[in-house]
Short mmCIF file of C-alpha atoms and ligand atoms in Angstrom, two decimals:
data_model
loop_
_atom_site.label_atom_id
_atom_site.label_comp_id
_atom_site.label_asym_id
_atom_site.label_seq_id
_atom_site.Cartn_x
_atom_site.Cartn_y
_atom_site.Cartn_z
CA MET A 1 -63.29 -169.43 25.46
CA LYS A 2 -60.03 -170.19 23.66
CA LEU A 3 -57.67 -172.57 25.41
CA VAL A 4 -54.96 -169.92 25.61
CA ASP A 5 -57.26 -167.65 27.64
CA LEU A 6 -57.15 -170.19 30.50
CA PHE A 7 -53.60 -169.09 31.30
CA GLU A 8 -54.88 -165.62 32.20
CA LYS A 9 -56.96 -167.14 34.97
CA LYS A 10 -54.99 -169.98 36.49
CA THR A 11 -51.97 -172.24 36.58
CA VAL A 12 -53.00 -174.74 33.93
CA PHE A 13 -52.75 -178.48 34.58
CA SER A 14 -52.94 -180.57 31.40
CA LEU A 15 -52.30 -184.18 30.46
CA GLU A 16 -50.94 -186.08 27.48
CA VAL A 17 -52.11 -189.51 26.36
CA PHE A 18 -51.31 -191.70 23.36
CA PRO A 19 -53.94 -193.59 21.34
CA PRO A 20 -54.31 -197.38 21.70
CA ARG A 21 -52.12 -199.44 19.39
CA LYS A 22 -53.31 -200.11 15.84
CA ASN A 23 -55.91 -202.86 15.59
CA THR A 24 -56.94 -202.25 19.22
CA SER A 25 -60.39 -200.78 19.74
CA LYS A 26 -60.42 -197.09 20.58
CA GLU A 27 -62.81 -197.92 23.44
CA SER A 28 -59.96 -199.73 25.20
CA ILE A 29 -58.67 -196.34 26.31
CA LEU A 30 -61.98 -195.32 27.91
CA PRO A 31 -61.18 -196.56 31.46
CA THR A 32 -57.86 -194.67 31.31
CA LEU A 33 -59.57 -191.49 30.09
CA SER A 34 -62.33 -191.77 32.62
CA SER A 35 -59.82 -192.09 35.52
CA LEU A 36 -57.86 -189.14 34.15
CA ASN A 37 -61.07 -187.15 33.94
CA ASP A 38 -61.50 -187.58 37.72
CA ILE A 39 -58.61 -185.19 38.24
CA SER A 40 -60.31 -182.44 36.20
CA PRO A 41 -57.49 -181.55 33.81
CA ASP A 42 -57.75 -178.27 31.89
CA PHE A 43 -57.13 -180.16 28.66
CA ILE A 44 -55.88 -183.51 27.42
CA SER A 45 -53.62 -183.75 24.39
CA VAL A 46 -53.33 -186.83 22.17
CA THR A 47 -50.09 -187.78 20.43
CA LEU A 48 -49.90 -188.84 16.81
CA GLY A 49 -47.57 -191.67 15.85
CA ALA A 50 -43.83 -192.19 16.24
CA GLY A 51 -42.19 -189.89 13.73
CA GLY A 52 -45.62 -188.64 12.81
CA THR A 53 -46.05 -190.98 9.84
CA ALA A 54 -49.24 -192.61 11.18
CA GLN A 55 -52.46 -191.57 9.46
CA GLY A 56 -53.99 -189.92 12.46
CA ASN A 57 -57.38 -191.64 12.65
CA GLU A 58 -56.67 -193.07 16.10
CA THR A 59 -55.60 -189.67 17.40
CA ILE A 60 -58.78 -188.06 16.10
CA GLU A 61 -60.97 -190.81 17.54
CA VAL A 62 -59.41 -190.48 21.00
CA ALA A 63 -59.59 -186.67 20.84
CA ASN A 64 -63.25 -187.03 19.92
CA LEU A 65 -63.89 -189.20 23.03
CA ILE A 66 -62.13 -186.65 25.22
CA GLN A 67 -63.95 -183.65 23.78
CA ASN A 68 -67.42 -185.09 23.29
CA GLN A 69 -67.79 -187.85 25.91
CA LEU A 70 -65.66 -186.49 28.74
CA HIS A 71 -66.37 -182.86 27.82
CA VAL A 72 -62.74 -181.94 28.47
CA PRO A 73 -61.00 -179.78 25.83
CA ALA A 74 -58.94 -182.05 23.55
CA VAL A 75 -55.74 -181.05 21.78
CA ALA A 76 -54.69 -183.16 18.76
CA HIS A 77 -50.97 -183.38 17.94
CA ILE A 78 -50.23 -182.92 14.23
CA PRO A 79 -46.70 -183.76 13.03
CA SER A 80 -46.41 -182.40 9.49
CA LEU A 81 -43.05 -183.36 7.96
CA TYR A 82 -44.55 -186.24 5.96
CA ARG A 83 -48.00 -184.73 5.25
CA ASN A 84 -49.15 -182.66 2.29
CA GLN A 85 -51.69 -179.87 2.48
CA ASP A 86 -54.65 -182.14 1.61
CA GLN A 87 -53.74 -184.56 4.40
CA VAL A 88 -53.46 -181.72 6.90
CA ASP A 89 -56.78 -180.28 5.70
CA GLU A 90 -58.39 -183.68 6.13
CA LEU A 91 -57.25 -183.88 9.76
CA LEU A 92 -58.23 -180.30 10.57
CA ASP A 93 -61.64 -180.59 8.86
CA GLN A 94 -62.39 -183.79 10.78
CA LEU A 95 -61.32 -182.17 14.05
CA ALA A 96 -63.51 -179.14 13.37
CA ALA A 97 -66.45 -181.45 12.52
CA ASP A 98 -65.90 -183.12 15.91
CA ASN A 99 -65.99 -179.74 17.62
CA ILE A 100 -62.25 -179.85 18.40
CA GLN A 101 -60.38 -176.66 17.66
CA ASN A 102 -57.10 -177.15 19.50
CA VAL A 103 -53.94 -178.57 17.95
CA LEU A 104 -50.28 -178.97 18.82
CA ALA A 105 -48.52 -178.13 15.54
CA LEU A 106 -45.33 -180.15 15.14
CA ARG A 107 -42.74 -181.00 12.57
CA GLY A 108 -42.22 -184.56 13.87
CA ASP A 109 -38.98 -186.49 13.88
CA PRO A 110 -37.24 -187.41 10.63
CA VAL A 111 -37.53 -191.11 9.77
CA ASP A 112 -34.55 -192.83 8.09
CA GLY A 113 -35.23 -193.57 4.44
CA LEU A 114 -38.34 -191.37 4.17
CA SER A 115 -38.28 -188.11 2.21
CA PRO A 116 -40.08 -185.16 3.81
CA ASN A 117 -43.12 -183.99 1.91
CA GLY A 118 -41.66 -180.52 1.58
CA THR A 119 -44.91 -178.63 2.26
CA PHE A 120 -44.43 -178.17 5.98
CA TYR A 121 -40.73 -178.50 6.53
CA HIS A 122 -40.76 -176.84 9.94
CA ALA A 123 -43.47 -176.58 12.58
CA SER A 124 -43.61 -172.83 11.88
CA ASP A 125 -44.85 -173.60 8.32
CA LEU A 126 -47.77 -175.57 9.77
CA VAL A 127 -48.50 -172.95 12.43
CA ALA A 128 -48.64 -170.24 9.74
CA TYR A 129 -50.87 -172.38 7.52
CA ILE A 130 -53.37 -173.11 10.32
CA ASP A 131 -53.33 -169.48 11.43
CA ARG A 132 -54.17 -168.39 7.87
CA GLU A 133 -56.62 -171.10 6.77
CA TYR A 134 -58.19 -172.20 10.08
CA PRO A 135 -58.24 -169.03 12.20
CA ASN A 136 -60.67 -170.49 14.72
CA PHE A 137 -58.12 -173.06 15.86
CA ASP A 138 -56.03 -172.53 18.97
CA VAL A 139 -52.48 -173.56 18.02
CA ALA A 140 -49.84 -174.71 20.48
CA ALA A 141 -46.22 -175.55 19.55
CA ALA A 142 -43.37 -177.49 21.17
CA CYS A 143 -40.34 -175.99 22.91
CA TYR A 144 -37.13 -177.40 24.36
CA PRO A 145 -35.77 -176.04 27.67
CA GLU A 146 -32.47 -177.84 27.06
CA VAL A 147 -32.38 -176.90 23.33
CA HIS A 148 -33.72 -179.10 20.51
CA GLN A 149 -31.20 -181.79 19.68
CA GLU A 150 -30.83 -180.65 16.05
CA SER A 151 -30.34 -176.97 16.89
CA PRO A 152 -26.77 -175.89 16.19
CA SER A 153 -26.90 -173.35 19.04
CA VAL A 154 -29.01 -171.87 21.81
CA VAL A 155 -29.55 -168.80 19.62
CA ALA A 156 -30.74 -170.90 16.66
CA ASP A 157 -33.12 -172.72 18.98
CA ILE A 158 -34.69 -169.47 20.19
CA GLU A 159 -34.86 -168.18 16.59
CA GLY A 160 -36.82 -171.34 15.65
CA LEU A 161 -39.22 -170.66 18.51
CA ARG A 162 -39.53 -167.02 17.55
CA ARG A 163 -40.66 -168.14 14.06
CA LYS A 164 -43.35 -170.39 15.52
CA VAL A 165 -44.68 -167.67 17.79
CA ASP A 166 -44.54 -165.01 15.04
CA ALA A 167 -46.40 -167.45 12.78
CA GLY A 168 -49.24 -167.59 15.32
CA ALA A 169 -48.50 -170.18 18.04
CA ASP A 170 -50.73 -169.24 20.98
CA HIS A 171 -48.86 -171.17 23.62
CA LEU A 172 -45.89 -173.51 24.03
CA ILE A 173 -45.58 -176.94 25.63
CA SER A 174 -42.12 -178.01 26.71
CA GLN A 175 -40.16 -181.17 26.21
CA LEU A 176 -39.67 -183.14 29.43
CA PHE A 177 -36.77 -182.13 31.69
CA PHE A 178 -35.52 -183.30 35.07
CA ASP A 179 -33.73 -180.20 36.33
CA ASN A 180 -35.94 -177.15 36.86
CA GLN A 181 -32.97 -174.82 36.67
CA HIS A 182 -32.80 -175.51 32.92
CA PHE A 183 -36.42 -174.45 32.60
CA TYR A 184 -35.80 -171.20 34.50
CA GLU A 185 -32.82 -170.39 32.29
CA PHE A 186 -34.97 -171.12 29.26
CA GLN A 187 -37.62 -168.68 30.58
CA GLU A 188 -34.89 -166.05 30.78
CA ARG A 189 -33.94 -166.65 27.13
CA LEU A 190 -37.60 -166.35 26.14
CA ALA A 191 -37.92 -163.09 28.05
CA LEU A 192 -34.79 -161.71 26.37
CA ALA A 193 -36.19 -162.71 22.98
CA GLY A 194 -39.50 -161.01 23.78
CA ILE A 195 -41.44 -164.30 23.58
CA THR A 196 -44.32 -163.80 25.98
CA VAL A 197 -46.85 -166.52 25.10
CA PRO A 198 -47.66 -168.92 27.98
CA VAL A 199 -45.26 -171.84 28.37
CA GLU A 200 -46.26 -175.11 29.99
CA ALA A 201 -43.55 -177.20 31.62
CA GLY A 202 -43.57 -180.82 30.45
CA ILE A 203 -43.13 -183.27 33.33
CA MET A 204 -42.69 -187.00 32.82
CA PRO A 205 -42.88 -189.19 35.93
CA CYS A 206 -40.66 -192.26 35.78
CA THR A 207 -42.79 -195.36 35.31
CA ASN A 208 -39.95 -197.73 34.53
CA LYS A 209 -36.22 -197.45 33.95
CA LYS A 210 -36.12 -198.86 30.42
CA GLN A 211 -38.86 -196.53 29.23
CA ILE A 212 -37.17 -193.41 30.63
CA GLU A 213 -33.82 -194.47 29.15
CA ARG A 214 -35.42 -195.05 25.74
CA ILE A 215 -37.24 -191.70 25.76
CA THR A 216 -34.29 -189.64 26.98
CA LYS A 217 -31.97 -191.28 24.44
CA PHE A 218 -34.39 -190.70 21.58
CA SER A 219 -35.16 -187.10 22.51
CA GLY A 220 -31.63 -186.17 23.57
CA VAL A 221 -32.82 -184.99 27.01
CA PRO A 222 -29.93 -185.17 29.52
CA VAL A 223 -30.46 -187.22 32.69
CA PRO A 224 -28.96 -185.44 35.74
CA LYS A 225 -26.73 -187.49 38.06
CA LYS A 226 -29.28 -187.25 40.85
CA TYR A 227 -31.97 -188.75 38.60
CA GLN A 228 -29.68 -191.47 37.23
CA LYS A 229 -28.81 -192.42 40.80
CA MET A 230 -32.51 -192.88 41.53
CA LEU A 231 -32.97 -195.02 38.39
CA ASP A 232 -29.97 -197.19 39.30
CA CYS A 233 -30.85 -197.48 42.97
CA TYR A 234 -34.34 -198.90 42.39
CA ALA A 235 -33.74 -200.61 39.03
CA ASP A 236 -34.64 -204.00 40.51
CA ASN A 237 -37.60 -202.79 42.51
CA PRO A 238 -40.25 -201.41 40.10
CA LEU A 239 -42.64 -200.43 42.88
CA ALA A 240 -40.00 -198.42 44.73
CA LEU A 241 -38.86 -196.83 41.45
CA LYS A 242 -42.43 -195.82 40.64
CA ASP A 243 -42.82 -194.21 44.09
CA ALA A 244 -39.46 -192.47 43.81
CA GLY A 245 -40.40 -191.24 40.30
CA ILE A 246 -43.72 -189.88 41.55
CA ALA A 247 -42.00 -188.11 44.47
CA TYR A 248 -39.44 -186.59 42.07
CA ALA A 249 -42.16 -185.32 39.72
CA ILE A 250 -44.12 -183.86 42.65
CA GLU A 251 -41.01 -182.01 43.86
CA GLN A 252 -40.45 -180.57 40.38
CA ILE A 253 -44.08 -179.47 40.09
CA VAL A 254 -44.24 -177.85 43.55
CA ASP A 255 -41.13 -175.83 42.73
CA LEU A 256 -42.36 -174.81 39.25
CA VAL A 257 -45.83 -173.81 40.42
CA SER A 258 -44.39 -171.87 43.37
CA GLN A 259 -42.13 -169.98 40.94
CA GLY A 260 -45.15 -168.95 38.87
CA VAL A 261 -45.00 -171.33 35.89
CA ASP A 262 -47.88 -170.84 33.43
CA GLY A 263 -48.83 -174.50 33.49
CA ILE A 264 -47.78 -178.11 33.93
CA HIS A 265 -48.23 -180.63 31.11
CA LEU A 266 -48.01 -184.13 32.54
CA TYR A 267 -46.88 -186.91 30.21
CA THR A 268 -49.14 -189.61 31.68
CA MET A 269 -47.89 -192.55 29.55
CA ASN A 270 -51.54 -193.70 29.89
CA LYS A 271 -51.00 -194.49 33.59
CA PRO A 272 -53.87 -192.75 35.39
CA GLU A 273 -52.90 -194.08 38.83
CA ILE A 274 -49.63 -192.13 38.63
CA ALA A 275 -51.32 -188.94 37.40
CA GLU A 276 -53.87 -189.28 40.22
CA LYS A 277 -51.16 -189.56 42.90
CA ILE A 278 -49.37 -186.52 41.52
CA TRP A 279 -52.58 -184.50 41.32
CA ASP A 280 -53.63 -185.51 44.86
CA ALA A 281 -50.29 -184.29 46.20
CA THR A 282 -50.30 -180.97 44.33
CA LYS A 283 -53.89 -179.85 43.74
CA THR A 284 -54.01 -177.46 46.70
CA ILE A 285 -50.86 -175.79 45.33
CA PHE A 286 -52.52 -175.27 41.95
CA GLU A 287 -55.70 -174.03 43.61
CA ALA A 288 -53.78 -171.60 45.81
CA ASN A 289 -52.24 -170.10 42.68
CA GLN A 290 -55.50 -169.45 40.87
CA THR A 291 -56.01 -166.06 42.42
CA LYS A 292 -52.41 -164.98 41.89
CA ASP A 293 -51.59 -162.03 39.66
CA ARG A 294 -50.31 -163.81 36.56
CA GLY A 295 -48.93 -160.71 34.87
CA ALA A 296 -45.18 -160.96 34.48
CA ILE A 297 -42.73 -163.85 34.34
CA GLU A 298 -40.60 -163.77 37.45
CA LEU A 299 -37.05 -164.72 36.67
CA VAL A 300 -35.51 -166.95 39.31
CA HIS A 301 -31.93 -167.71 40.26
P1 FAD B 401 -39.52 -177.49 14.60
O1 FAD B 401 -40.09 -176.35 15.36
O2 FAD B 401 -39.67 -177.45 13.11
O3 FAD B 401 -37.98 -177.57 14.98
C1 FAD B 401 -37.15 -178.64 14.53
C2 FAD B 401 -35.72 -178.16 14.41
O4 FAD B 401 -35.61 -177.23 13.32
C3 FAD B 401 -35.22 -177.40 15.63
O5 FAD B 401 -33.88 -177.72 15.82
C4 FAD B 401 -35.41 -175.94 15.27
O6 FAD B 401 -34.51 -175.10 15.97
C5 FAD B 401 -35.12 -175.97 13.78
N1 FAD B 401 -35.86 -174.96 13.01
C6 FAD B 401 -37.13 -174.54 13.21
N2 FAD B 401 -37.47 -173.66 12.23
C7 FAD B 401 -36.38 -173.53 11.42
C8 FAD B 401 -36.09 -172.81 10.21
N3 FAD B 401 -37.02 -172.03 9.65
N4 FAD B 401 -34.86 -172.94 9.64
C9 FAD B 401 -33.95 -173.77 10.17
N5 FAD B 401 -34.15 -174.48 11.32
C10 FAD B 401 -35.34 -174.37 11.91
N6 FAD B 401 -43.58 -186.11 17.64
C11 FAD B 401 -44.48 -186.90 16.98
O7 FAD B 401 -44.15 -187.51 15.96
N7 FAD B 401 -45.77 -187.04 17.44
C12 FAD B 401 -46.22 -186.37 18.55
O8 FAD B 401 -47.38 -186.50 18.92
C13 FAD B 401 -45.30 -185.53 19.25
N8 FAD B 401 -45.67 -184.81 20.35
C14 FAD B 401 -44.79 -183.96 20.96
C15 FAD B 401 -45.22 -183.17 22.05
C16 FAD B 401 -44.34 -182.28 22.68
C17 FAD B 401 -44.83 -181.44 23.82
C18 FAD B 401 -42.98 -182.20 22.24
C19 FAD B 401 -42.01 -181.27 22.93
C20 FAD B 401 -42.54 -182.96 21.16
C21 FAD B 401 -43.44 -183.84 20.50
N9 FAD B 401 -43.04 -184.63 19.42
C22 FAD B 401 -43.96 -185.43 18.75
C23 FAD B 401 -41.63 -184.63 18.98
C24 FAD B 401 -41.31 -183.54 17.93
O9 FAD B 401 -42.02 -183.80 16.74
C25 FAD B 401 -39.80 -183.58 17.70
O10 FAD B 401 -39.14 -183.07 18.83
C26 FAD B 401 -39.27 -182.94 16.44
O11 FAD B 401 -37.88 -183.29 16.32
C27 FAD B 401 -39.34 -181.42 16.39
O12 FAD B 401 -40.61 -180.98 16.25
P2 FAD B 401 -40.93 -179.39 16.34
O13 FAD B 401 -42.37 -179.26 16.08
O14 FAD B 401 -40.39 -178.83 17.60
O15 FAD B 401 -40.07 -178.91 15.08
#
């Protein structure tokens, strides 16, 4: 069964991990993966390097562990701005040899001083290439409920998404966001644009203040006042901040699942204890939704 077919049957719950740092054994991530496996995710995706300039071996090795030791579908991220066709082929051939046929096709972030390769200038170029040359792969792409930071307008942002979906993206995974209303408005824009592929909502629980501030600054994701207040209030109490962050993520997920979201993609930051708490608090909600008619997107205001 292709990964995308899962969305027909249930509200998908997936996880994201990053590979261990360079020069650290890939096995060091096994305890994390094994704890994450206890919550039976529908798939686990593995990031590839900041800016996507890393070679990708670590990503493939971790994806291999997920797919072939845990027997959970693995999705490998492939940022393509700095890769040529041979390098992309090498990654895809290795993935296929490891029995992994799911990728998240990305452009990656521009890195100061580095010239793009020019082969895959936008994620849609990579999606089209994989769709043509590796038709057995299930291809996901990224989307941005609060508009990608380089997009000159909301319309340009949706046009970029339209290109990815027309090129063959089977489903979309969203950037993190802290205000569900932005996600619902985004769903409306997708519906108006006739984009009907499943869209997973990306949820990042707060694990520490500095990390959230770094990620939101880098990705241009706005922090609502309510969320900032939480960060400030518990800045000196990491345990309380972690609990508040988990509670916030749970509230977001309960609302999204109740409104019929296609799936939740949890950015775990390799912290299984947080993912476990969130899953424990929401699993009955996911299970209750598995029998629901998942036909049309319901627009909410
Ligand atoms: P694109 O879809 O190419 O979009 C980039 C910009 O170009 C957008 O503003 C878009 O509107 C515009 N655009 C698209 N097509 C066209 C066109 N034909 N003409 C003009 N403009 C166009 N980065 C990593 O390095 N490694 C990772 O593992 C990673 N994982 C991620 C996972 C998720 C779920 C998300 C949401 C992001 C991830 N990123 C990762 C970050 C991502 O690479 C950056 O957000 C990057 O800036 C954009 O990538 P994209 O694939 O969305 O690019």
